[in-house]
PDB file of C-alpha atoms in Angstrom:
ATOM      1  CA  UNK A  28      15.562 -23.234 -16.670  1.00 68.00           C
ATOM      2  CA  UNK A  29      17.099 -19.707 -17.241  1.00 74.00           C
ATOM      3  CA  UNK A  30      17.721 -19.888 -13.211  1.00 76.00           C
ATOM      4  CA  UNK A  31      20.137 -22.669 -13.902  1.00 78.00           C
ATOM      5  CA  UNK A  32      21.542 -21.505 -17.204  1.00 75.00           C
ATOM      6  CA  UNK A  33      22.505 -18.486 -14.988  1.00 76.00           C
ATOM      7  CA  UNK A  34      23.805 -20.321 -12.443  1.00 78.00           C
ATOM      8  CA  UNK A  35      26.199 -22.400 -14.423  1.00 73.00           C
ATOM      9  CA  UNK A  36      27.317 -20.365 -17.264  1.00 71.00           C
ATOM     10  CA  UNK A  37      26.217 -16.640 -16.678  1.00 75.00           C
ATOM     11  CA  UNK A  38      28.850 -14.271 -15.704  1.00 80.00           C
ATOM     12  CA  UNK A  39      28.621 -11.640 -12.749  1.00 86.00           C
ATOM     13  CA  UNK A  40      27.069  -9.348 -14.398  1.00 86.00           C
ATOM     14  CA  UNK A  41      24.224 -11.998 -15.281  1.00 85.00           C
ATOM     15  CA  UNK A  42      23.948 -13.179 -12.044  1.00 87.00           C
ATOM     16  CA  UNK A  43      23.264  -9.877 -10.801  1.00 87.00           C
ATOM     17  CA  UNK A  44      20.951  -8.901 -13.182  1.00 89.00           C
ATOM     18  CA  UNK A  45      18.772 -12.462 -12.518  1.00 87.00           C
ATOM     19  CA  UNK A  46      18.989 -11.431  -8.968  1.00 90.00           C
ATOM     20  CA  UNK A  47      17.930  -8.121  -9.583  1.00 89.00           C
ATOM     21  CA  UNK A  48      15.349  -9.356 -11.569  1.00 89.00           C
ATOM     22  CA  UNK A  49      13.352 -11.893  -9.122  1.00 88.00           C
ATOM     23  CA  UNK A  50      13.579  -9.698  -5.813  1.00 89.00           C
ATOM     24  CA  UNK A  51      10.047  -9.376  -4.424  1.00 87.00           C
ATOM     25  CA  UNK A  52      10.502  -5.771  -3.685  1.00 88.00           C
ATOM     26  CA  UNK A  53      10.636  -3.470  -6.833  1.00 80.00           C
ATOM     27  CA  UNK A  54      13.210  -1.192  -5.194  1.00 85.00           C
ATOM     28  CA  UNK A  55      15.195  -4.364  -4.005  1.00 89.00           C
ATOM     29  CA  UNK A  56      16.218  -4.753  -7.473  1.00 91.00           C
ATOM     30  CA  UNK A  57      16.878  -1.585  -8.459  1.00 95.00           C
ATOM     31  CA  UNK A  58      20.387  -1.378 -10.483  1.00 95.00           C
ATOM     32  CA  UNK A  59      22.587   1.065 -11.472  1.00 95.00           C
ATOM     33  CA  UNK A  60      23.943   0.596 -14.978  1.00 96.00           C
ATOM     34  CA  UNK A  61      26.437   2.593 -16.654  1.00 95.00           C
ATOM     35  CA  UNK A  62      27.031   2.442 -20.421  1.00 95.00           C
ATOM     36  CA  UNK A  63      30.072   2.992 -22.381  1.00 94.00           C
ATOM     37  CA  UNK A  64      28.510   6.650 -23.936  1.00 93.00           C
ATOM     38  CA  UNK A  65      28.115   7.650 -20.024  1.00 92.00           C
ATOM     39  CA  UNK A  66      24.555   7.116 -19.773  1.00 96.00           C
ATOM     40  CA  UNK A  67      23.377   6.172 -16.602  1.00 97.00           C
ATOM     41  CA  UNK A  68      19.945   4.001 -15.917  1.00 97.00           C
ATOM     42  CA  UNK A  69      18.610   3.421 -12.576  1.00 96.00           C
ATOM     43  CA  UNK A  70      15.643   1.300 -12.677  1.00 95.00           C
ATOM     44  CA  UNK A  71      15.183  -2.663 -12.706  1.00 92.00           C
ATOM     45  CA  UNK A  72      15.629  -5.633 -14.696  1.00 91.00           C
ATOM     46  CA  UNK A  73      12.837  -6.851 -16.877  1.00 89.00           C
ATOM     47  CA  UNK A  74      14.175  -9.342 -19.066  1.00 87.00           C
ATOM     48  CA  UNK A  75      17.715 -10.444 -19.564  1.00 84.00           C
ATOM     49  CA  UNK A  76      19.161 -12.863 -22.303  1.00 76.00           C
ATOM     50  CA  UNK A  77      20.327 -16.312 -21.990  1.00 67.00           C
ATOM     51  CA  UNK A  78      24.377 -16.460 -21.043  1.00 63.00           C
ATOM     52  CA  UNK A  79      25.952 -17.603 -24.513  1.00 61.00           C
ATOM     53  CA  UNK A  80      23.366 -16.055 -26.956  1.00 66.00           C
ATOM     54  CA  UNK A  81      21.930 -12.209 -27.886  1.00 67.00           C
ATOM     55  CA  UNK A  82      23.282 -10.869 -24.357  1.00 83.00           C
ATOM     56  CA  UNK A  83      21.536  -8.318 -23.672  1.00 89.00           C
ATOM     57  CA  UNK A  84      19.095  -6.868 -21.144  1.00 91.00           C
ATOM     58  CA  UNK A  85      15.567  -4.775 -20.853  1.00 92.00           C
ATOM     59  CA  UNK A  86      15.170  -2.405 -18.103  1.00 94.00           C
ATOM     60  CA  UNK A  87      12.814  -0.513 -16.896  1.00 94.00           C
ATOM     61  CA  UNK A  88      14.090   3.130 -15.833  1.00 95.00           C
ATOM     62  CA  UNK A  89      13.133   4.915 -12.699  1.00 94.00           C
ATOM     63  CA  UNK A  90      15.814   7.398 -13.448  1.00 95.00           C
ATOM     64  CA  UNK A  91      18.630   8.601 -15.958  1.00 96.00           C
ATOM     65  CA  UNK A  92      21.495  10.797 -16.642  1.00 96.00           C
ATOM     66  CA  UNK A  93      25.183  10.336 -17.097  1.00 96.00           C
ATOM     67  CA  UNK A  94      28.535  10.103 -15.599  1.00 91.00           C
ATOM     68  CA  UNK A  95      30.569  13.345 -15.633  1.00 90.00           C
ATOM     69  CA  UNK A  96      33.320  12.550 -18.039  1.00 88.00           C
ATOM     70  CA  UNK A  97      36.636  13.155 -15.248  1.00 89.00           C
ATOM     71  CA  UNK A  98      35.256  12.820 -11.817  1.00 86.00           C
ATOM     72  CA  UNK A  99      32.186   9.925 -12.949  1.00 84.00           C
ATOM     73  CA  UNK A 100      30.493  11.986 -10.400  1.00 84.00           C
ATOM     74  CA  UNK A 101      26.893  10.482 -11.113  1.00 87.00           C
ATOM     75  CA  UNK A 102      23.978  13.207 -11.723  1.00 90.00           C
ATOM     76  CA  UNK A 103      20.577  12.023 -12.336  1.00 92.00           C
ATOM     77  CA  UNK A 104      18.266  14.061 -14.644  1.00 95.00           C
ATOM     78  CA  UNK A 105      15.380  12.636 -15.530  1.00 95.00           C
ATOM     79  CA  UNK A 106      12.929  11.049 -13.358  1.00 95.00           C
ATOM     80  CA  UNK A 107       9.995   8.375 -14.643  1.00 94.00           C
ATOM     81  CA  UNK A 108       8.250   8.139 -11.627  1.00 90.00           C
ATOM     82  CA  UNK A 109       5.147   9.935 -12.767  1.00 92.00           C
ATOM     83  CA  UNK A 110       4.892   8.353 -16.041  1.00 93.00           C
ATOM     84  CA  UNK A 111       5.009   4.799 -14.196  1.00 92.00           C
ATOM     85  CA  UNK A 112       2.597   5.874 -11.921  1.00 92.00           C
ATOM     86  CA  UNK A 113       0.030   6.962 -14.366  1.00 94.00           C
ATOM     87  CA  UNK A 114       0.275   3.696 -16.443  1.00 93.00           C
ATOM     88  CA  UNK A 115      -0.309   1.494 -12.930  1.00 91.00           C
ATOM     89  CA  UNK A 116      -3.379   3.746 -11.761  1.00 94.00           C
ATOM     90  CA  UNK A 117      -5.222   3.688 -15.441  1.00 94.00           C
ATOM     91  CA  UNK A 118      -4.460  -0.032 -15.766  1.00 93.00           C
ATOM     92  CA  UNK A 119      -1.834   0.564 -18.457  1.00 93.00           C
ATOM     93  CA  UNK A 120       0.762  -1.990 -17.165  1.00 89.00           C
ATOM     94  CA  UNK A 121       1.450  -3.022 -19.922  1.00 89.00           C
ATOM     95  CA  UNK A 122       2.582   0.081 -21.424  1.00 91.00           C
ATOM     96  CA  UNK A 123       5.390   0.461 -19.242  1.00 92.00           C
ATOM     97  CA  UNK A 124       7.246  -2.784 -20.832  1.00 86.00           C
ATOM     98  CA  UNK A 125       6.077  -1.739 -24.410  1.00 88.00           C
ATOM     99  CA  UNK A 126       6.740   1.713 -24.265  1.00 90.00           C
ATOM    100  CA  UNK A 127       9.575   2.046 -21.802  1.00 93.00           C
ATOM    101  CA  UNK A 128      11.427  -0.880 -21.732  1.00 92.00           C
ATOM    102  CA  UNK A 129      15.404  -0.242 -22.580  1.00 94.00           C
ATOM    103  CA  UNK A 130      17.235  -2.989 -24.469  1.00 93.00           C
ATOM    104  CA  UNK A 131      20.841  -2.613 -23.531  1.00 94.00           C
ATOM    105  CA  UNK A 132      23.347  -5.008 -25.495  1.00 92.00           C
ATOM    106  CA  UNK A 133      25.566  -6.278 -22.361  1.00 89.00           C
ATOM    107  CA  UNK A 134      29.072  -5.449 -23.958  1.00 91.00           C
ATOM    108  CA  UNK A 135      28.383  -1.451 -23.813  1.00 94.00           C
ATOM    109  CA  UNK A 136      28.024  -1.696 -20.349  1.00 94.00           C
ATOM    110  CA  UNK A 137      30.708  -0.365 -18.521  1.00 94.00           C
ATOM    111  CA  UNK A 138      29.261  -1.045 -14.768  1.00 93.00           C
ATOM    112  CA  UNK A 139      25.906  -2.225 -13.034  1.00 94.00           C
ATOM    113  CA  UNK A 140      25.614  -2.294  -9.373  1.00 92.00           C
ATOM    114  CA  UNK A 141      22.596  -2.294  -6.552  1.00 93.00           C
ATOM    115  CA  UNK A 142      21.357   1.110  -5.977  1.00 92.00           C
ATOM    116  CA  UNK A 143      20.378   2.338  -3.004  1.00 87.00           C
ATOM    117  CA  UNK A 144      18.759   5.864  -2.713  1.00 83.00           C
ATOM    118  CA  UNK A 145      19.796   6.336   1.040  1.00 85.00           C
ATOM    119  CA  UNK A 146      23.319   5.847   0.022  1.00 84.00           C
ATOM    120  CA  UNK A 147      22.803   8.110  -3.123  1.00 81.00           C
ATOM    121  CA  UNK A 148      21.997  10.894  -1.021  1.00 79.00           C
ATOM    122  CA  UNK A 149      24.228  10.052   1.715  1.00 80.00           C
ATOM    123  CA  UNK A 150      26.942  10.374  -1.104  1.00 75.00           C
ATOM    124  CA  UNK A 151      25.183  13.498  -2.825  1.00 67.00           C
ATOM    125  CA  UNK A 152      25.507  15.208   0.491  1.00 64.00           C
ATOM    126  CA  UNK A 153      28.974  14.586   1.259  1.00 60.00           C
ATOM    127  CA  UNK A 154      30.225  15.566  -2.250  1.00 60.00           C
ATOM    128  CA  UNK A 155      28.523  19.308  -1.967  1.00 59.00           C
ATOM    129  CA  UNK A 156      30.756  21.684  -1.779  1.00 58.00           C
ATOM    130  CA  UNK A 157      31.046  23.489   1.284  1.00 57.00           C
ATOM    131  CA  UNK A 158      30.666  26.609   2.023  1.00 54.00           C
ATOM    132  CA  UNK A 159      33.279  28.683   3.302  1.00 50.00           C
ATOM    133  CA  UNK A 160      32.396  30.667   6.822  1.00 47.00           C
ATOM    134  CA  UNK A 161      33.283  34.023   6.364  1.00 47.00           C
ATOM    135  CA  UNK A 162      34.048  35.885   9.378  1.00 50.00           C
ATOM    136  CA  UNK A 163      33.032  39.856   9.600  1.00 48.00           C
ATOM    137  CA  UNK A 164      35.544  41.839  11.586  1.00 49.00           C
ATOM    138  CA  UNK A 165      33.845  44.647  13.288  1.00 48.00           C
TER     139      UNK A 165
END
């Protein structure tokens, strides 16, 4: 039902977060969201509102941090990982939706997108700055 609800009346953002949301592969669905404070989530989709009603969305972070204010160069600073991990191997799964989740109301998002960590650290790389060679004359 939600599938076609989505289909017909959901907007992009919707659509991508249903898609997100039903890929078999947790790191398939992994999303980048961006709110309107700067605050960056990467992690996936949990739940996510009917189009028309309470729009809003639960995720599930993998990561956080926030968009430097002039460049929106993206710097992630905290890492769940561990914490995920530990509820999985003691059996806890249910912990990580109760005690993790992240409502986000859909209008203070600014942007959502797949993430990709290859192409996160393909980009981290190429914005380093680089260091100058400095030549010794003898």
């Amino acid at each position: 039902m939600l599938k076609i609800t989505v289909r017909l009346w959901g907007d992009e953002y919707e659509r991508l977060f249903y898609k997100s949301m039903n890929e078999k592969k947790i790191e398939d669905g992994l999303l980048t969201i961006t709110t309107e404070s700067g605050k960056v989530y990467v992690g996936y989709v949990n739940r996510i509102s009917k189009p028309l009603i309470n729009q809003q969305i639960e995720i599930i972070p993998y990561m956080s941090g926030y968009r430097e204010d002039e460049t929106k160069v993206l710097h992630l600073t905290t890492f769940y990982f561990d914490i995920l991990e530990y509820f999985i191997e003691n059996g806890q799964k249910e912990k990580i939706d109760d005690e993790m989740g992240i409502i986000l109301p859909k209008d203070k998002i600014v942007s959502a997108s797949r993430f990709s960590l290859e192409v996160f650290n393909m980009f981290s790389i190429q914005n380093m700055p680089k260091k100058k060679n400095k030549q010794k004359n003898k």
